[in-house]
Amino acid sequence: METHHDRIGLLDFGRAALGLLPSAISSLWATLKVYALTPDSHQSIGSILEYQAENVPDKDCLLFEGQRWSYRDFNAWANRIAHVLKTHGVGPGDTVGLLFENCPELLACVAAVAKLGAVAGMLNPKQRGAVLSHSMRTIQPRLMVIGDGCLPALHSASPPQPDSVPRLWAGMGPVPRGLVDLPAACAGASTANPPSTGGVRAGAPCYFIFTSGTTGLPKASVMTHLRWLRSGYGMGQAAMRLRADDVFYCPLPFHHNNALTLCWSAVLTSGATLAMARKFSASGFWRDIRASGATAFVYIGELCRYLLNQPPGPHDRDHRVRVVIGNGLRPEIWDEFQQRFGIAHICEFYGSSEGNLVFINAFGLPRTAGFTSLPYAIVAFDTANERPVRDARGFMRRVAVGEAGLLITEVDAGHPFDGYTDAEATEAKLLHDVFKKGDVWINSGDLVRSQGLRHIAFVDRVGDTFRWKGENVATTEVERAIGAVKGVAQASVYGVAVAHSDGRAGMAAVVLHPGAAFDGRAMAQDLCRALPVYAVPIFVRIIKAQETTGTFKLRKVELKQQGFDPALVDEPLFVLLDRDHGYQPLTRAIHRRILAGTVRW
């Protein structure tokens, strides 16, 4: 149901603008920097780091588990790695595969690769087996750098990388067989800035970020220095008003854009300090915030819900945080989260790794994904057939304020689509002849609601991708894994809403081979081995046959609508409450517990 908060009027806008007056000049200056940047600008991740190392050498650049690196020391560390990588033949345009969990070595390697004009392939350490092998093949690395805790993932990839691809070990302890000791190689390397940094243009790629896109296996979206810089100036300085004396805490994985682009660019462009966490901990979150002296942090919606689920305590407001930024903070918990923890400015945003625009709540309004000045449209969408509505002439229709529709963004010379490394995947994201012959728009794959004054609210994802635990889950990847389970003839995967949880939980409608019995424990074991934790379906429904569309695509609309309610489904339903126990029958008693919010995943 729509509330008065769903629409944003001039009065809301005016009140919010008054609060920005003290920082108006600095925000305007940062905005001008965004528009002054061009693909030919001689600015890059490496040049920004070198600038800060020269101008504020003793300032804290990075904090991690009680350790700290100044800008001078961190830049020197990145330089040593860059010189070592160069001896292995890495140069402009080459890709270096980085397989790391959160640690300082990861950022030092990204900076080193960027200084050489090369591209960092940000591999997801949660991926396993054929999926990780696919990701490695996608980026075609000249060499690989492996961090602590990632050897099991590397060894699971099948087939492994060819022997011609050198593998460097950046972890602690004994060097694994077949890997080169990177810290030892760096010990005698030069700390001087490599001359290659000066030749890197803003329009050049800096790294590949893997995203589920809308279909199939993970795709490598192309991130350029230009987009990274615009994020730093636009989101970090203009919207967050980040200053040099700020400490920005990040518990999110740095193989994702929220951490690597949003957080790190905001910190480096403003000369602030990054406090990196190895991983998110709801119970230890505010302790880490206080220990690091953080004044800002990044979130995803599920993180906020986890924090609210912690018992209230006298130290909930015992911190220095003045601004937070992220996406997915649901309207129903927005006010409670802001008031309980005393956060002055919530900078919700909407964007994607491969998209060409960002909405940002720079004005601090409640329950909105923010504002953009860039060209976009929200068009009518047929949810039954999961496609945009076209009129008799073949064109789409913009929706009215307050109405939900598909978000699309225009592609032109000023707003290019960097896309993926896969040309077919890039073309599949594009919509042609949308409002006139010859125009080109990007299909975001998201339903949003127009709130007025160029503000939007996120509604849901469409197509073959849904979001769970802050991760995009590609249904075809999960369907492939289920199809490999003994006894399974076919599977259809989709996301279903779960009470008291953000996003959509995975559900699989499974057809068994004739005579086969469903083994919930075996299926859970197989899927937990084959898929990242967030991609393993929570619910399973056993069906007799899959319904298909006229083009032989699996029809999921009715399955999504029926969900996992035993009262609506007369076929066997199972739920994964315990990974060791496996899938167990979903009874009405368990269903009531799920609705009450007493079941957590």
XYZ file of C-alpha atoms in Angstrom, residues 133-529:
397
model
C 36.564 -22.425 -13.378
C 34.123 -20.585 -15.668
C 34.988 -17.273 -13.986
C 38.709 -17.883 -14.466
C 38.236 -18.696 -18.138
C 36.105 -15.581 -18.568
C 38.851 -13.178 -17.472
C 41.744 -15.149 -19.072
C 44.362 -14.054 -16.505
C 48.010 -13.643 -17.367
C 48.717 -14.715 -13.805
C 46.842 -15.454 -10.575
C 47.421 -14.185 -7.041
C 45.974 -16.301 -4.228
C 45.252 -15.180 -0.678
C 44.847 -16.919 2.680
C 41.921 -19.307 2.941
C 41.383 -19.565 -0.814
C 43.354 -22.700 -1.714
C 40.308 -24.998 -1.309
C 38.404 -22.843 -3.778
C 41.331 -22.830 -6.213
C 41.743 -26.614 -6.005
C 38.016 -27.167 -6.553
C 38.103 -25.451 -9.945
C 37.884 -28.008 -12.705
C 39.703 -27.988 -14.969
C 42.421 -26.013 -13.160
C 44.289 -23.132 -14.726
C 46.927 -24.265 -17.238
C 50.517 -24.500 -16.016
C 51.389 -21.556 -18.284
C 49.501 -19.217 -15.901
C 51.832 -18.383 -12.969
C 50.245 -18.473 -9.524
C 51.570 -16.246 -6.760
C 50.932 -16.845 -3.067
C 50.091 -13.727 -1.044
C 49.078 -15.525 2.143
C 50.824 -16.188 5.431
C 52.707 -19.316 6.460
C 54.329 -21.963 4.234
C 54.122 -21.410 0.500
C 51.879 -24.057 -1.110
C 53.433 -26.303 -3.705
C 53.432 -24.836 -7.203
C 52.943 -21.237 -6.060
C 55.466 -18.371 -6.014
C 56.068 -16.574 -2.701
C 54.889 -12.996 -3.405
C 55.963 -11.443 -0.043
C 59.467 -12.873 -0.477
C 59.672 -11.539 -4.026
C 58.548 -8.120 -2.798
C 61.177 -7.932 -0.061
C 63.851 -6.664 -2.446
C 61.591 -4.844 -4.895
C 61.650 -1.087 -5.469
C 59.247 1.168 -3.556
C 59.330 3.838 -6.286
C 56.165 4.728 -8.167
C 56.156 2.818 -11.479
C 56.252 5.192 -14.486
C 53.329 3.316 -16.046
C 50.860 4.996 -13.665
C 51.149 8.295 -15.500
C 50.037 6.708 -18.755
C 46.789 5.235 -17.436
C 43.693 7.069 -18.711
C 40.441 7.301 -16.790
C 38.506 5.477 -19.492
C 40.669 2.365 -19.218
C 39.360 -0.745 -17.399
C 40.678 -1.151 -13.857
C 38.986 -4.375 -12.806
C 36.349 -6.961 -13.605
C 33.526 -7.467 -11.104
C 31.469 -10.639 -11.372
C 27.720 -10.238 -11.425
C 24.922 -12.700 -12.032
C 23.373 -10.345 -14.598
C 19.968 -11.746 -15.554
C 20.723 -15.229 -16.862
C 23.337 -17.951 -16.915
C 26.676 -18.266 -15.181
C 28.408 -15.266 -13.563
C 29.468 -12.519 -15.960
C 32.462 -10.215 -15.653
C 31.282 -6.608 -15.775
C 33.868 -4.022 -16.774
C 34.723 -1.302 -14.243
C 36.744 1.650 -15.497
C 38.884 4.137 -13.585
C 36.407 6.789 -14.759
C 33.440 5.183 -13.037
C 35.548 4.511 -9.940
C 36.598 8.184 -9.777
C 33.065 9.430 -10.367
C 31.873 7.227 -7.539
C 34.514 8.665 -5.223
C 33.741 12.287 -5.987
C 30.003 11.935 -6.573
C 28.931 9.415 -3.959
C 31.775 9.726 -1.466
C 32.262 13.486 -1.360
C 29.182 15.143 -2.879
C 26.552 12.780 -1.395
C 28.172 11.445 1.799
C 30.240 14.609 2.363
C 33.178 12.407 3.378
C 36.148 14.360 4.752
C 39.825 13.652 5.261
C 39.264 13.142 9.002
C 36.613 10.444 8.440
C 37.095 6.715 9.057
C 34.968 4.581 6.709
C 34.221 1.064 8.065
C 33.536 -1.709 5.544
C 32.516 -5.266 6.540
C 31.446 -6.220 3.004
C 33.511 -8.438 0.646
C 35.979 -6.503 -1.487
C 35.387 -8.625 -4.580
C 32.087 -6.710 -4.832
C 31.517 -3.157 -6.018
C 29.976 -1.801 -2.809
C 33.317 -2.275 -1.093
C 35.877 -1.946 -3.872
C 34.303 0.953 -5.749
C 31.965 2.795 -3.405
C 33.994 2.552 -0.166
C 37.542 2.592 -1.463
C 37.022 5.364 -4.007
C 35.322 7.538 -1.386
C 38.258 7.030 0.973
C 41.107 7.551 -1.498
C 39.646 10.582 -3.281
C 39.035 12.366 0.042
C 42.240 11.257 1.797
C 40.201 9.545 4.528
C 40.874 6.232 6.302
C 39.440 2.825 5.384
C 38.708 0.398 8.224
C 38.419 -3.050 6.632
C 36.737 -5.959 8.420
C 37.520 -9.550 7.550
C 33.785 -10.265 7.504
C 30.532 -8.988 8.954
C 29.601 -9.935 12.526
C 26.290 -8.721 13.940
C 27.409 -9.254 17.527
C 30.796 -7.589 17.041
C 29.772 -4.835 14.623
C 29.451 -1.888 17.001
C 32.505 -3.013 18.950
C 34.524 -2.784 15.711
C 32.943 0.587 14.914
C 34.048 2.001 18.284
C 37.517 0.423 18.135
C 38.232 1.877 14.690
C 36.732 5.295 15.496
C 34.535 4.936 12.404
C 32.415 7.910 11.387
C 30.809 6.149 8.415
C 29.993 2.628 7.294
C 28.556 0.809 4.297
C 25.595 -1.556 4.489
C 23.310 -3.846 2.564
C 19.698 -4.184 3.662
C 20.151 -7.567 5.319
C 23.017 -6.185 7.410
C 20.705 -3.531 8.863
C 18.107 -6.148 9.735
C 20.731 -8.294 11.458
C 21.784 -5.325 13.580
C 18.190 -4.584 14.542
C 17.700 -8.220 15.544
C 20.442 -7.889 18.161
C 19.095 -7.170 21.680
C 18.898 -3.413 22.368
C 21.624 -2.162 24.677
C 22.903 0.995 26.360
C 25.751 1.313 23.821
C 23.572 1.373 20.677
C 24.376 5.065 20.207
C 27.866 4.929 21.672
C 29.695 5.655 18.424
C 30.873 8.483 16.153
C 29.000 7.406 12.994
C 27.344 10.347 11.250
C 26.650 8.902 7.800
C 26.002 5.451 6.314
C 25.673 4.430 2.680
C 24.336 1.310 1.021
C 21.386 -0.273 -0.716
C 18.447 -2.440 0.262
C 17.369 -0.749 3.514
C 13.687 -1.663 3.490
C 11.111 1.089 4.194
C 9.500 -0.873 7.033
C 12.684 -0.824 9.142
C 14.186 2.497 7.969
C 12.898 4.684 10.816
C 13.584 2.111 13.531
C 17.152 1.614 12.312
C 17.870 5.332 12.079
C 16.360 6.178 15.465
C 17.736 3.250 17.465
C 21.326 3.803 16.362
C 21.157 7.594 16.076
C 22.415 7.914 12.500
C 22.000 11.417 11.098
C 22.345 10.704 7.358
C 21.304 7.520 5.543
C 22.665 7.633 2.011
C 20.660 4.862 0.326
C 21.559 4.359 -3.327
C 20.597 2.268 -6.318
C 23.085 1.064 -8.912
C 24.623 -2.002 -10.517
C 28.096 -3.174 -11.466
C 27.316 -2.973 -15.173
C 24.895 -0.021 -15.200
C 25.621 3.505 -16.415
C 23.866 5.525 -13.717
C 23.370 5.665 -9.960
C 20.532 6.996 -7.820
C 21.766 8.397 -4.517
C 19.903 9.765 -1.505
C 22.175 12.783 -1.234
C 19.461 14.889 0.407
C 18.852 12.532 3.326
C 15.155 11.905 2.643
C 13.509 8.879 4.301
C 12.654 5.666 2.471
C 14.057 6.470 -0.952
C 16.830 5.074 -3.126
C 17.574 8.635 -4.100
C 17.959 11.024 -6.989
C 19.803 11.071 -10.289
C 20.398 13.761 -12.872
C 21.197 11.191 -15.578
C 18.716 9.990 -18.230
C 16.428 7.100 -17.226
C 12.831 5.925 -17.595
C 10.436 3.681 -15.699
C 8.271 1.769 -18.154
C 5.163 -0.389 -17.853
C 6.032 -4.039 -17.257
C 4.043 -7.232 -17.823
C 4.803 -9.256 -14.676
C 2.934 -12.327 -15.961
C 5.197 -12.649 -18.998
C 8.154 -10.787 -17.447
C 8.722 -8.312 -20.263
C 8.172 -4.595 -20.915
C 4.818 -3.591 -22.389
C 4.909 -2.263 -25.971
C 2.060 -0.465 -27.709
C 0.692 -1.050 -31.196
C 3.620 0.901 -32.676
C 6.105 -1.219 -30.731
C 7.131 1.507 -28.267
C 7.152 1.428 -24.460
C 5.181 3.618 -22.053
C 6.501 5.579 -19.069
C 4.595 4.987 -15.826
C 3.114 7.721 -13.637
C 4.510 8.905 -10.313
C 3.644 6.339 -7.640
C 3.415 3.496 -10.155
C 5.915 0.619 -10.336
C 7.644 -0.341 -13.561
C 10.870 -1.543 -15.134
C 13.835 0.791 -14.735
C 15.755 1.400 -17.969
C 18.680 3.753 -18.615
C 19.673 5.413 -21.860
C 22.880 4.652 -23.713
C 24.541 7.462 -25.659
C 27.972 9.012 -26.143
C 27.853 10.733 -22.761
C 26.506 7.699 -20.921
C 28.125 4.592 -22.429
C 27.462 1.015 -21.417
C 30.760 -0.658 -20.460
C 28.940 -3.985 -20.300
C 30.590 -7.372 -19.828
C 33.592 -9.163 -21.240
C 31.058 -11.322 -23.150
C 29.649 -9.440 -26.162
C 26.500 -11.595 -26.284
C 25.792 -10.943 -22.601
C 26.272 -7.215 -23.214
C 23.815 -7.177 -26.110
C 21.262 -9.187 -24.093
C 21.044 -6.309 -21.579
C 20.065 -3.790 -24.247
C 16.596 -2.705 -25.378
C 16.227 -1.152 -28.839
C 13.578 1.179 -30.313
C 12.144 1.967 -26.878
C 10.579 5.405 -27.425
C 11.727 6.029 -30.988
C 13.488 4.177 -33.755
C 17.187 3.771 -33.153
C 17.374 4.572 -29.436
C 19.150 2.145 -27.076
C 18.457 1.574 -23.375
C 19.822 -0.763 -20.703
C 17.382 -3.191 -19.078
C 18.189 -2.979 -15.364
C 16.187 -6.105 -14.559
C 14.628 -4.250 -11.625
C 11.163 -2.986 -10.816
C 11.170 0.419 -9.127
C 8.543 2.992 -8.161
C 8.693 6.604 -9.272
C 8.485 8.868 -6.198
C 8.606 12.214 -7.999
C 11.380 14.795 -8.441
C 13.582 12.119 -10.078
C 13.583 9.907 -6.962
C 12.821 6.169 -6.939
C 12.098 3.353 -4.492
C 13.289 -0.185 -5.223
C 10.473 -2.744 -5.557
C 11.826 -6.087 -6.780
C 13.991 -7.945 -9.293
C 12.553 -9.588 -12.381
C 13.692 -12.263 -14.762
C 16.009 -15.102 -13.935
C 17.810 -13.442 -11.058
C 16.773 -12.776 -7.497
C 18.619 -11.301 -4.534
C 19.250 -13.167 -1.265
C 21.650 -12.343 1.585
C 22.925 -9.371 -0.371
C 23.929 -11.532 -3.365
C 22.422 -11.905 -6.837
C 21.465 -15.526 -7.500
C 21.294 -16.666 -11.134
C 18.583 -19.304 -11.356
C 20.136 -21.095 -14.327
C 23.312 -21.728 -12.306
C 21.279 -23.279 -9.474
C 19.111 -25.256 -11.903
C 22.253 -26.710 -13.450
C 23.530 -27.808 -10.034
C 20.187 -29.410 -9.079
C 20.052 -31.163 -12.437
C 23.285 -32.947 -11.549
C 21.764 -34.443 -8.372
C 20.944 -38.141 -8.633
C 17.291 -38.799 -9.394
C 16.485 -35.289 -10.679
C 15.044 -34.999 -14.164
C 14.432 -31.247 -14.272
C 14.377 -28.243 -11.958
C 12.956 -24.736 -12.028
C 14.399 -22.207 -9.576
C 12.890 -18.886 -8.488
C 12.874 -16.510 -5.541
C 10.077 -16.302 -2.973
C 9.405 -13.653 -0.344
C 10.052 -14.704 3.263
C 8.600 -12.820 6.213
C 11.100 -10.702 8.174
C 13.819 -11.178 5.537
C 15.066 -8.964 2.725
C 15.273 -10.139 -0.856
C 13.962 -13.509 -2.033
C 14.861 -16.973 -0.752
C 15.643 -19.628 -3.334
C 12.980 -22.224 -4.110
C 13.235 -25.135 -6.517
C 10.374 -26.969 -8.220
C 11.869 -30.384 -8.960
C 10.755 -33.146 -11.310
C 12.156 -36.567 -10.381
C 12.933 -39.426 -12.747
C 10.251 -42.155 -12.773
C 10.709 -44.385 -9.738
C 13.210 -42.057 -8.036
C 12.685 -40.995 -4.418
C 13.572 -37.592 -2.997
C 16.608 -37.761 -0.694
C 16.655 -34.432 1.136
C 19.938 -35.025 2.894
C 21.825 -36.086 -0.246
C 20.473 -33.143 -2.244
C 21.500 -30.670 0.452
C 24.999 -32.129 0.587
C 25.386 -32.020 -3.191
C 24.125 -28.440 -3.492
C 26.227 -27.159 -0.580
C 29.296 -28.556 -2.343
